[in-house]
């Protein structure tokens, strides 16, 4: 496993001329998703990143033992790391901690349609998502940007903090109910269930935020954010039996596409600038799968 050099990334940041950090740890132009949730402060980020690094290492070691970890010279590993190398410099302004992360990108042989970025910049793709969806580089960048956004916005720490707060509130409600002569355990259980439903909503919001920030990262890196539309159209073709929207941690595909399109005015100028062409001269984005229309 090779770690992308932090010093190289910082140097690249100077070359690309990254914008000064805004008060909400986001670039001054492009998308605006506001400040990060204060709930993430309940769980120390450093501790979560340490746990993530250990878990990531164990996952890679297990994959290597099973001969499922793609070697450094695998064409798809080279491809993924090249895309990450372009994107990571633009990720740094979103979170000051990202400058200290030991970024890694690895590929695991599996039919799973999955990819993730753990706190601390530990990225993994599964061959299933590359092969099943026949991903273009632009679509890979949209997925990678989305997953990196989760780490940058500290969604893991935020969810852990919210979960702890929900659990504590349920217990307090149970104690209060007992003081009033009610069944405290039953009340706490009902409150806990309601909390779990609320957490699903929080997760969907995190997924939407990941899409939006991921678009920004992809566009700045020279990858077409319109690929987010074709990506979710492809996902819809292989995910016909999705769970009901209100019980899913992910927004429905059509909702994601609408949200992605809504932010084109913010990100397409960034993409055009990265490609060195005028916005008016950008050709439509063309999918590599028949039946999926061009995206204007």
PDB file of C-alpha atoms in Angstrom:
ATOM      1  CA  UNK A   1       0.000   0.000   0.000  1.00  0.00           C
ATOM      2  CA  UNK A   2       1.429   3.359  -1.007  1.00  0.00           C
ATOM      3  CA  UNK A   3       0.589   6.618   0.746  1.00  0.00           C
ATOM      4  CA  UNK A   4       0.260   9.717  -1.439  1.00  0.00           C
ATOM      5  CA  UNK A   5       2.903  12.156  -0.311  1.00  0.00           C
ATOM      6  CA  UNK A   6       1.458  14.988   1.750  1.00  0.00           C
ATOM      7  CA  UNK A   7       4.341  17.252   0.800  1.00  0.00           C
ATOM      8  CA  UNK A   8       3.651  16.583  -2.882  1.00  0.00           C
ATOM      9  CA  UNK A   9      -0.003  17.442  -2.399  1.00  0.00           C
ATOM     10  CA  UNK A  10       0.811  20.675  -0.594  1.00  0.00           C
ATOM     11  CA  UNK A  11       3.197  21.628  -3.387  1.00  0.00           C
ATOM     12  CA  UNK A  12       0.481  20.869  -5.909  1.00  0.00           C
ATOM     13  CA  UNK A  13      -1.845  23.120  -3.952  1.00  0.00           C
ATOM     14  CA  UNK A  14       0.580  26.009  -4.383  1.00  0.00           C
ATOM     15  CA  UNK A  15       0.888  25.282  -8.100  1.00  0.00           C
ATOM     16  CA  UNK A  16      -2.883  25.208  -8.592  1.00  0.00           C
ATOM     17  CA  UNK A  17      -3.284  28.428  -6.610  1.00  0.00           C
ATOM     18  CA  UNK A  18      -5.884  27.255  -4.097  1.00  0.00           C
ATOM     19  CA  UNK A  19      -8.232  29.889  -2.625  1.00  0.00           C
ATOM     20  CA  UNK A  20      -7.865  31.152   0.914  1.00  0.00           C
ATOM     21  CA  UNK A  21      -9.915  29.290   3.516  1.00  0.00           C
ATOM     22  CA  UNK A  22     -13.274  30.809   4.272  1.00  0.00           C
ATOM     23  CA  UNK A  23     -14.623  30.894   7.814  1.00  0.00           C
ATOM     24  CA  UNK A  24     -16.721  27.823   7.080  1.00  0.00           C
ATOM     25  CA  UNK A  25     -13.660  25.870   5.848  1.00  0.00           C
ATOM     26  CA  UNK A  26     -14.809  25.989   2.215  1.00  0.00           C
ATOM     27  CA  UNK A  27     -13.520  27.818  -0.870  1.00  0.00           C
ATOM     28  CA  UNK A  28     -14.892  31.296  -1.506  1.00  0.00           C
ATOM     29  CA  UNK A  29     -16.374  30.313  -4.883  1.00  0.00           C
ATOM     30  CA  UNK A  30     -18.246  27.282  -6.106  1.00  0.00           C
ATOM     31  CA  UNK A  31     -20.773  25.519  -3.922  1.00  0.00           C
ATOM     32  CA  UNK A  32     -21.728  26.717  -0.451  1.00  0.00           C
ATOM     33  CA  UNK A  33     -22.936  24.128   2.054  1.00  0.00           C
ATOM     34  CA  UNK A  34     -22.414  26.191   5.190  1.00  0.00           C
ATOM     35  CA  UNK A  35     -20.454  25.380   8.307  1.00  0.00           C
ATOM     36  CA  UNK A  36     -19.837  21.849   9.510  1.00  0.00           C
ATOM     37  CA  UNK A  37     -22.147  20.511  12.210  1.00  0.00           C
ATOM     38  CA  UNK A  38     -21.127  21.290  15.780  1.00  0.00           C
ATOM     39  CA  UNK A  39     -22.253  17.741  16.683  1.00  0.00           C
ATOM     40  CA  UNK A  40     -18.974  16.436  15.264  1.00  0.00           C
ATOM     41  CA  UNK A  41     -17.182  18.055  18.218  1.00  0.00           C
ATOM     42  CA  UNK A  42     -18.683  15.470  20.603  1.00  0.00           C
ATOM     43  CA  UNK A  43     -16.316  12.863  19.140  1.00  0.00           C
ATOM     44  CA  UNK A  44     -12.655  13.910  18.781  1.00  0.00           C
ATOM     45  CA  UNK A  45     -11.717  13.848  15.079  1.00  0.00           C
ATOM     46  CA  UNK A  46      -8.185  12.678  15.793  1.00  0.00           C
ATOM     47  CA  UNK A  47      -9.429   9.620  17.643  1.00  0.00           C
ATOM     48  CA  UNK A  48     -11.855   8.737  14.859  1.00  0.00           C
ATOM     49  CA  UNK A  49      -9.142   9.128  12.233  1.00  0.00           C
ATOM     50  CA  UNK A  50      -6.838   6.847  14.219  1.00  0.00           C
ATOM     51  CA  UNK A  51      -9.515   4.168  14.472  1.00  0.00           C
ATOM     52  CA  UNK A  52     -10.287   4.518  10.758  1.00  0.00           C
ATOM     53  CA  UNK A  53      -6.610   4.119   9.824  1.00  0.00           C
ATOM     54  CA  UNK A  54      -6.367   0.935  11.890  1.00  0.00           C
ATOM     55  CA  UNK A  55      -9.567  -0.486  10.411  1.00  0.00           C
ATOM     56  CA  UNK A  56      -8.454   0.426   6.888  1.00  0.00           C
ATOM     57  CA  UNK A  57      -5.095  -1.299   7.402  1.00  0.00           C
ATOM     58  CA  UNK A  58      -6.810  -4.431   8.683  1.00  0.00           C
ATOM     59  CA  UNK A  59      -9.187  -4.430   5.692  1.00  0.00           C
ATOM     60  CA  UNK A  60      -6.278  -4.120   3.255  1.00  0.00           C
ATOM     61  CA  UNK A  61      -4.279  -6.835   5.031  1.00  0.00           C
ATOM     62  CA  UNK A  62      -7.259  -9.189   4.899  1.00  0.00           C
ATOM     63  CA  UNK A  63      -7.763  -8.420   1.217  1.00  0.00           C
ATOM     64  CA  UNK A  64      -4.083  -9.072   0.556  1.00  0.00           C
ATOM     65  CA  UNK A  65      -4.224 -12.426   2.367  1.00  0.00           C
ATOM     66  CA  UNK A  66      -7.189 -13.395   0.185  1.00  0.00           C
ATOM     67  CA  UNK A  67      -5.346 -12.130  -2.892  1.00  0.00           C
ATOM     68  CA  UNK A  68      -8.073  -9.557  -3.422  1.00  0.00           C
ATOM     69  CA  UNK A  69      -5.909  -6.445  -3.026  1.00  0.00           C
ATOM     70  CA  UNK A  70      -4.931  -5.110  -6.440  1.00  0.00           C
ATOM     71  CA  UNK A  71      -1.172  -4.508  -6.814  1.00  0.00           C
ATOM     72  CA  UNK A  72       0.322  -1.064  -7.331  1.00  0.00           C
ATOM     73  CA  UNK A  73       0.880  -1.737 -11.040  1.00  0.00           C
ATOM     74  CA  UNK A  74      -2.725  -2.754 -11.715  1.00  0.00           C
ATOM     75  CA  UNK A  75      -4.148  -0.464 -14.458  1.00  0.00           C
ATOM     76  CA  UNK A  76      -7.231   0.407 -12.391  1.00  0.00           C
ATOM     77  CA  UNK A  77      -5.094   1.232  -9.323  1.00  0.00           C
ATOM     78  CA  UNK A  78      -2.919   3.503 -11.439  1.00  0.00           C
ATOM     79  CA  UNK A  79      -6.080   5.104 -12.836  1.00  0.00           C
ATOM     80  CA  UNK A  80      -7.702   5.642  -9.417  1.00  0.00           C
ATOM     81  CA  UNK A  81      -4.540   7.122  -7.908  1.00  0.00           C
ATOM     82  CA  UNK A  82      -4.082   9.449 -10.864  1.00  0.00           C
ATOM     83  CA  UNK A  83      -7.628  10.759 -10.410  1.00  0.00           C
ATOM     84  CA  UNK A  84      -7.078  11.139  -6.656  1.00  0.00           C
ATOM     85  CA  UNK A  85      -3.804  12.995  -7.236  1.00  0.00           C
ATOM     86  CA  UNK A  86      -5.698  15.585  -9.267  1.00  0.00           C
ATOM     87  CA  UNK A  87      -8.518  15.931  -6.739  1.00  0.00           C
ATOM     88  CA  UNK A  88      -6.808  15.922  -3.356  1.00  0.00           C
ATOM     89  CA  UNK A  89      -5.129  19.361  -3.667  1.00  0.00           C
ATOM     90  CA  UNK A  90      -8.588  20.874  -4.098  1.00  0.00           C
ATOM     91  CA  UNK A  91      -9.860  18.987  -1.055  1.00  0.00           C
ATOM     92  CA  UNK A  92      -7.379  20.617   1.319  1.00  0.00           C
ATOM     93  CA  UNK A  93      -9.161  24.006   1.674  1.00  0.00           C
ATOM     94  CA  UNK A  94     -12.334  22.272   2.903  1.00  0.00           C
ATOM     95  CA  UNK A  95     -10.757  21.013   6.119  1.00  0.00           C
ATOM     96  CA  UNK A  96      -7.471  22.171   7.692  1.00  0.00           C
ATOM     97  CA  UNK A  97      -6.878  18.653   9.043  1.00  0.00           C
ATOM     98  CA  UNK A  98      -6.744  17.251   5.500  1.00  0.00           C
ATOM     99  CA  UNK A  99      -3.227  18.683   5.046  1.00  0.00           C
ATOM    100  CA  UNK A 100      -2.005  16.232   7.692  1.00  0.00           C
ATOM    101  CA  UNK A 101      -3.807  13.149   6.417  1.00  0.00           C
ATOM    102  CA  UNK A 102      -1.803  10.266   4.976  1.00  0.00           C
ATOM    103  CA  UNK A 103      -3.973   9.742   1.915  1.00  0.00           C
ATOM    104  CA  UNK A 104      -4.206   6.234   0.466  1.00  0.00           C
ATOM    105  CA  UNK A 105      -6.071   4.799  -2.526  1.00  0.00           C
ATOM    106  CA  UNK A 106      -6.536   1.058  -2.974  1.00  0.00           C
ATOM    107  CA  UNK A 107      -8.647  -1.333  -5.021  1.00  0.00           C
ATOM    108  CA  UNK A 108     -10.264  -4.531  -3.735  1.00  0.00           C
ATOM    109  CA  UNK A 109     -11.449  -7.329  -6.004  1.00  0.00           C
ATOM    110  CA  UNK A 110     -15.114  -7.782  -5.131  1.00  0.00           C
ATOM    111  CA  UNK A 111     -18.498  -7.748  -6.849  1.00  0.00           C
ATOM    112  CA  UNK A 112     -19.705  -5.116  -4.367  1.00  0.00           C
ATOM    113  CA  UNK A 113     -20.864  -1.864  -5.950  1.00  0.00           C
ATOM    114  CA  UNK A 114     -19.105   0.207  -3.347  1.00  0.00           C
ATOM    115  CA  UNK A 115     -16.420   2.770  -2.596  1.00  0.00           C
ATOM    116  CA  UNK A 116     -15.561   4.809   0.488  1.00  0.00           C
ATOM    117  CA  UNK A 117     -13.209   7.323   2.031  1.00  0.00           C
ATOM    118  CA  UNK A 118     -12.625   6.876   5.750  1.00  0.00           C
ATOM    119  CA  UNK A 119     -11.810   9.754   8.103  1.00  0.00           C
ATOM    120  CA  UNK A 120      -8.178  10.630   7.480  1.00  0.00           C
ATOM    121  CA  UNK A 121      -8.268  10.153   3.702  1.00  0.00           C
ATOM    122  CA  UNK A 122      -8.269   6.343   3.419  1.00  0.00           C
ATOM    123  CA  UNK A 123      -9.921   5.597   0.060  1.00  0.00           C
ATOM    124  CA  UNK A 124     -11.028   2.206  -1.252  1.00  0.00           C
ATOM    125  CA  UNK A 125     -12.817   1.209  -4.438  1.00  0.00           C
ATOM    126  CA  UNK A 126     -14.242  -2.206  -5.241  1.00  0.00           C
ATOM    127  CA  UNK A 127     -13.884  -3.660  -8.721  1.00  0.00           C
ATOM    128  CA  UNK A 128     -17.647  -4.252  -8.755  1.00  0.00           C
ATOM    129  CA  UNK A 129     -18.449  -0.545  -8.942  1.00  0.00           C
ATOM    130  CA  UNK A 130     -15.932   0.041 -11.744  1.00  0.00           C
ATOM    131  CA  UNK A 131     -16.932  -2.962 -13.835  1.00  0.00           C
ATOM    132  CA  UNK A 132     -20.695  -3.111 -13.289  1.00  0.00           C
ATOM    133  CA  UNK A 133     -21.256   0.579 -13.960  1.00  0.00           C
ATOM    134  CA  UNK A 134     -18.562   0.841 -16.656  1.00  0.00           C
ATOM    135  CA  UNK A 135     -17.386   4.052 -15.024  1.00  0.00           C
ATOM    136  CA  UNK A 136     -15.737   6.809 -17.017  1.00  0.00           C
ATOM    137  CA  UNK A 137     -12.986   8.866 -15.349  1.00  0.00           C
ATOM    138  CA  UNK A 138     -15.511  11.674 -14.810  1.00  0.00           C
ATOM    139  CA  UNK A 139     -17.913   9.284 -13.053  1.00  0.00           C
ATOM    140  CA  UNK A 140     -15.092   7.855 -10.929  1.00  0.00           C
ATOM    141  CA  UNK A 141     -14.241  11.441  -9.942  1.00  0.00           C
ATOM    142  CA  UNK A 142     -17.848  12.099  -8.928  1.00  0.00           C
ATOM    143  CA  UNK A 143     -17.846   9.018  -6.692  1.00  0.00           C
ATOM    144  CA  UNK A 144     -14.412   9.740  -5.282  1.00  0.00           C
ATOM    145  CA  UNK A 145     -15.301  13.389  -4.669  1.00  0.00           C
ATOM    146  CA  UNK A 146     -18.501  12.340  -2.905  1.00  0.00           C
ATOM    147  CA  UNK A 147     -16.632   9.944  -0.614  1.00  0.00           C
ATOM    148  CA  UNK A 148     -13.822  12.409   0.075  1.00  0.00           C
ATOM    149  CA  UNK A 149     -16.487  14.980   0.965  1.00  0.00           C
ATOM    150  CA  UNK A 150     -17.772  12.713   3.741  1.00  0.00           C
ATOM    151  CA  UNK A 151     -14.290  12.711   5.279  1.00  0.00           C
ATOM    152  CA  UNK A 152     -13.719  16.444   4.760  1.00  0.00           C
ATOM    153  CA  UNK A 153     -17.060  17.384   6.302  1.00  0.00           C
ATOM    154  CA  UNK A 154     -16.442  14.910   9.165  1.00  0.00           C
ATOM    155  CA  UNK A 155     -19.788  13.193   8.658  1.00  0.00           C
ATOM    156  CA  UNK A 156     -18.574  10.140  10.583  1.00  0.00           C
ATOM    157  CA  UNK A 157     -17.883  12.202  13.692  1.00  0.00           C
ATOM    158  CA  UNK A 158     -21.134  14.113  13.159  1.00  0.00           C
ATOM    159  CA  UNK A 159     -23.209  10.918  12.987  1.00  0.00           C
ATOM    160  CA  UNK A 160     -21.440   9.469  16.027  1.00  0.00           C
ATOM    161  CA  UNK A 161     -22.108  12.679  17.957  1.00  0.00           C
ATOM    162  CA  UNK A 162     -25.774  12.726  16.958  1.00  0.00           C
ATOM    163  CA  UNK A 163     -26.142   9.071  17.887  1.00  0.00           C
ATOM    164  CA  UNK A 164     -24.649   9.700  21.324  1.00  0.00           C
ATOM    165  CA  UNK A 165     -26.916  12.720  21.819  1.00  0.00           C
ATOM    166  CA  UNK A 166     -30.010  10.725  20.760  1.00  0.00           C
ATOM    167  CA  UNK A 167     -29.105   7.870  23.102  1.00  0.00           C
ATOM    168  CA  UNK A 168     -28.563  10.233  26.013  1.00  0.00           C
ATOM    169  CA  UNK A 169     -31.838  12.065  25.360  1.00  0.00           C
ATOM    170  CA  UNK A 170     -33.777   8.765  25.238  1.00  0.00           C
ATOM    171  CA  UNK A 171     -32.351   7.693  28.589  1.00  0.00           C
ATOM    172  CA  UNK A 172     -33.168  11.036  30.194  1.00  0.00           C
ATOM    173  CA  UNK A 173     -36.729  10.851  28.827  1.00  0.00           C
ATOM    174  CA  UNK A 174     -37.087   7.358  30.325  1.00  0.00           C
ATOM    175  CA  UNK A 175     -35.922   8.588  33.741  1.00  0.00           C
ATOM    176  CA  UNK A 176     -38.348  11.523  33.569  1.00  0.00           C
ATOM    177  CA  UNK A 177     -41.205   9.175  32.599  1.00  0.00           C
ATOM    178  CA  UNK A 178     -40.475   6.912  35.573  1.00  0.00           C
ATOM    179  CA  UNK A 179     -40.613   9.924  37.889  1.00  0.00           C
ATOM    180  CA  UNK A 180     -44.146  10.532  36.588  1.00  0.00           C
ATOM    181  CA  UNK A 181     -45.220   6.932  37.143  1.00  0.00           C
ATOM    182  CA  UNK A 182     -44.845   5.659  33.544  1.00  0.00           C
ATOM    183  CA  UNK A 183     -42.826   2.722  32.203  1.00  0.00           C
ATOM    184  CA  UNK A 184     -39.426   4.331  31.711  1.00  0.00           C
ATOM    185  CA  UNK A 185     -38.008   1.510  29.582  1.00  0.00           C
ATOM    186  CA  UNK A 186     -40.940   1.645  27.178  1.00  0.00           C
ATOM    187  CA  UNK A 187     -40.707   5.425  26.798  1.00  0.00           C
ATOM    188  CA  UNK A 188     -36.944   5.246  26.287  1.00  0.00           C
ATOM    189  CA  UNK A 189     -37.455   2.540  23.641  1.00  0.00           C
ATOM    190  CA  UNK A 190     -40.022   4.610  21.758  1.00  0.00           C
ATOM    191  CA  UNK A 191     -37.739   7.644  21.930  1.00  0.00           C
ATOM    192  CA  UNK A 192     -34.811   5.535  20.694  1.00  0.00           C
ATOM    193  CA  UNK A 193     -36.809   4.310  17.704  1.00  0.00           C
ATOM    194  CA  UNK A 194     -37.788   7.863  16.816  1.00  0.00           C
ATOM    195  CA  UNK A 195     -34.132   8.808  17.122  1.00  0.00           C
ATOM    196  CA  UNK A 196     -33.106   6.084  14.677  1.00  0.00           C
ATOM    197  CA  UNK A 197     -35.574   7.376  12.082  1.00  0.00           C
ATOM    198  CA  UNK A 198     -34.189  10.883  12.578  1.00  0.00           C
ATOM    199  CA  UNK A 199     -30.655   9.546  12.077  1.00  0.00           C
ATOM    200  CA  UNK A 200     -31.691   8.149   8.694  1.00  0.00           C
ATOM    201  CA  UNK A 201     -32.717  11.668   7.740  1.00  0.00           C
ATOM    202  CA  UNK A 202     -29.394  13.027   8.939  1.00  0.00           C
ATOM    203  CA  UNK A 203     -27.623  10.448   6.780  1.00  0.00           C
ATOM    204  CA  UNK A 204     -29.606  11.414   3.693  1.00  0.00           C
ATOM    205  CA  UNK A 205     -28.630  15.036   4.281  1.00  0.00           C
ATOM    206  CA  UNK A 206     -24.989  13.977   4.538  1.00  0.00           C
ATOM    207  CA  UNK A 207     -25.287  12.093   1.248  1.00  0.00           C
ATOM    208  CA  UNK A 208     -26.721  15.161  -0.476  1.00  0.00           C
ATOM    209  CA  UNK A 209     -23.935  17.307   0.933  1.00  0.00           C
ATOM    210  CA  UNK A 210     -21.421  14.729  -0.260  1.00  0.00           C
ATOM    211  CA  UNK A 211     -22.824  14.952  -3.790  1.00  0.00           C
ATOM    212  CA  UNK A 212     -22.634  18.750  -3.812  1.00  0.00           C
ATOM    213  CA  UNK A 213     -19.104  19.053  -2.397  1.00  0.00           C
ATOM    214  CA  UNK A 214     -17.975  16.152  -4.584  1.00  0.00           C
ATOM    215  CA  UNK A 215     -19.173  18.023  -7.677  1.00  0.00           C
ATOM    216  CA  UNK A 216     -17.118  21.021  -6.658  1.00  0.00           C
ATOM    217  CA  UNK A 217     -13.968  18.918  -6.152  1.00  0.00           C
ATOM    218  CA  UNK A 218     -14.458  17.112  -9.459  1.00  0.00           C
ATOM    219  CA  UNK A 219     -15.057  20.327 -11.423  1.00  0.00           C
ATOM    220  CA  UNK A 220     -11.968  22.065 -10.050  1.00  0.00           C
ATOM    221  CA  UNK A 221      -9.906  18.978 -10.886  1.00  0.00           C
ATOM    222  CA  UNK A 222     -10.970  19.023 -14.541  1.00  0.00           C
ATOM    223  CA  UNK A 223     -13.637  16.305 -14.367  1.00  0.00           C
ATOM    224  CA  UNK A 224     -17.085  16.973 -15.782  1.00  0.00           C
ATOM    225  CA  UNK A 225     -19.641  17.309 -12.941  1.00  0.00           C
ATOM    226  CA  UNK A 226     -22.417  16.469 -15.395  1.00  0.00           C
ATOM    227  CA  UNK A 227     -21.176  12.890 -15.076  1.00  0.00           C
ATOM    228  CA  UNK A 228     -23.115  12.818 -11.812  1.00  0.00           C
ATOM    229  CA  UNK A 229     -26.307  12.612 -13.865  1.00  0.00           C
ATOM    230  CA  UNK A 230     -25.162   9.659 -15.983  1.00  0.00           C
ATOM    231  CA  UNK A 231     -23.708   7.980 -12.893  1.00  0.00           C
ATOM    232  CA  UNK A 232     -27.069   7.900 -11.129  1.00  0.00           C
ATOM    233  CA  UNK A 233     -28.863   6.899 -14.285  1.00  0.00           C
ATOM    234  CA  UNK A 234     -26.511   3.929 -14.508  1.00  0.00           C
ATOM    235  CA  UNK A 235     -27.041   3.207 -10.814  1.00  0.00           C
ATOM    236  CA  UNK A 236     -30.779   3.197 -11.390  1.00  0.00           C
ATOM    237  CA  UNK A 237     -30.407   0.533 -14.066  1.00  0.00           C
ATOM    238  CA  UNK A 238     -28.673  -1.872 -11.668  1.00  0.00           C
ATOM    239  CA  UNK A 239     -30.574  -0.878  -8.523  1.00  0.00           C
ATOM    240  CA  UNK A 240     -34.185  -1.457  -9.572  1.00  0.00           C
ATOM    241  CA  UNK A 241     -35.202  -2.850  -6.155  1.00  0.00           C
ATOM    242  CA  UNK A 242     -34.107   0.016  -3.944  1.00  0.00           C
ATOM    243  CA  UNK A 243     -35.604   0.345  -0.436  1.00  0.00           C
ATOM    244  CA  UNK A 244     -38.350   2.945   0.123  1.00  0.00           C
ATOM    245  CA  UNK A 245     -36.958   6.465   0.164  1.00  0.00           C
ATOM    246  CA  UNK A 246     -38.032   7.190   3.733  1.00  0.00           C
ATOM    247  CA  UNK A 247     -36.174   4.111   5.062  1.00  0.00           C
ATOM    248  CA  UNK A 248     -33.006   4.628   3.042  1.00  0.00           C
ATOM    249  CA  UNK A 249     -29.827   6.386   4.118  1.00  0.00           C
ATOM    250  CA  UNK A 250     -29.446   7.581   0.521  1.00  0.00           C
ATOM    251  CA  UNK A 251     -31.722   9.989  -1.341  1.00  0.00           C
ATOM    252  CA  UNK A 252     -33.631   8.479  -4.266  1.00  0.00           C
ATOM    253  CA  UNK A 253     -31.737   8.546  -7.571  1.00  0.00           C
ATOM    254  CA  UNK A 254     -34.130  11.000  -9.240  1.00  0.00           C
ATOM    255  CA  UNK A 255     -33.834  13.378  -6.291  1.00  0.00           C
ATOM    256  CA  UNK A 256     -30.047  13.184  -6.476  1.00  0.00           C
ATOM    257  CA  UNK A 257     -30.069  13.989 -10.175  1.00  0.00           C
ATOM    258  CA  UNK A 258     -32.322  17.020  -9.586  1.00  0.00           C
ATOM    259  CA  UNK A 259     -30.002  18.254  -6.823  1.00  0.00           C
ATOM    260  CA  UNK A 260     -26.931  17.717  -9.001  1.00  0.00           C
ATOM    261  CA  UNK A 261     -28.482  19.652 -11.887  1.00  0.00           C
ATOM    262  CA  UNK A 262     -29.445  22.464  -9.512  1.00  0.00           C
ATOM    263  CA  UNK A 263     -25.785  23.107  -8.768  1.00  0.00           C
ATOM    264  CA  UNK A 264     -24.542  23.126 -12.378  1.00  0.00           C
ATOM    265  CA  UNK A 265     -24.455  26.981 -12.435  1.00  0.00           C
ATOM    266  CA  UNK A 266     -22.001  26.922  -9.507  1.00  0.00           C
ATOM    267  CA  UNK A 267     -19.663  24.189 -10.724  1.00  0.00           C
ATOM    268  CA  UNK A 268     -19.686  24.299 -14.517  1.00  0.00           C
ATOM    269  CA  UNK A 269     -17.685  27.574 -14.644  1.00  0.00           C
ATOM    270  CA  UNK A 270     -15.059  25.881 -12.442  1.00  0.00           C
ATOM    271  CA  UNK A 271     -14.911  22.940 -14.836  1.00  0.00           C
ATOM    272  CA  UNK A 272     -14.666  25.178 -17.896  1.00  0.00           C
ATOM    273  CA  UNK A 273     -11.813  27.106 -16.301  1.00  0.00           C
ATOM    274  CA  UNK A 274     -10.011  23.866 -15.392  1.00  0.00           C
ATOM    275  CA  UNK A 275     -10.312  22.728 -19.023  1.00  0.00           C
ATOM    276  CA  UNK A 276      -9.203  26.121 -20.334  1.00  0.00           C
ATOM    277  CA  UNK A 277     -12.301  26.723 -22.457  1.00  0.00           C
ATOM    278  CA  UNK A 278     -15.258  29.070 -22.272  1.00  0.00           C
ATOM    279  CA  UNK A 279     -18.452  27.822 -20.664  1.00  0.00           C
ATOM    280  CA  UNK A 280     -20.337  28.310 -23.935  1.00  0.00           C
ATOM    281  CA  UNK A 281     -17.903  26.086 -25.830  1.00  0.00           C
ATOM    282  CA  UNK A 282     -18.243  23.040 -23.564  1.00  0.00           C
ATOM    283  CA  UNK A 283     -19.739  20.125 -25.526  1.00  0.00           C
ATOM    284  CA  UNK A 284     -22.553  18.046 -23.963  1.00  0.00           C
ATOM    285  CA  UNK A 285     -21.438  15.223 -21.679  1.00  0.00           C
ATOM    286  CA  UNK A 286     -21.853  11.908 -23.466  1.00  0.00           C
ATOM    287  CA  UNK A 287     -22.349   8.626 -21.628  1.00  0.00           C
ATOM    288  CA  UNK A 288     -20.479   5.474 -22.617  1.00  0.00           C
ATOM    289  CA  UNK A 289     -23.683   3.408 -22.198  1.00  0.00           C
ATOM    290  CA  UNK A 290     -26.369   3.189 -24.878  1.00  0.00           C
ATOM    291  CA  UNK A 291     -29.771   4.561 -23.938  1.00  0.00           C
ATOM    292  CA  UNK A 292     -28.453   7.245 -21.580  1.00  0.00           C
ATOM    293  CA  UNK A 293     -28.933  10.650 -23.226  1.00  0.00           C
ATOM    294  CA  UNK A 294     -26.291  13.384 -23.447  1.00  0.00           C
ATOM    295  CA  UNK A 295     -26.237  15.854 -20.568  1.00  0.00           C
ATOM    296  CA  UNK A 296     -26.250  19.523 -21.488  1.00  0.00           C
TER     297      UNK A 296
END
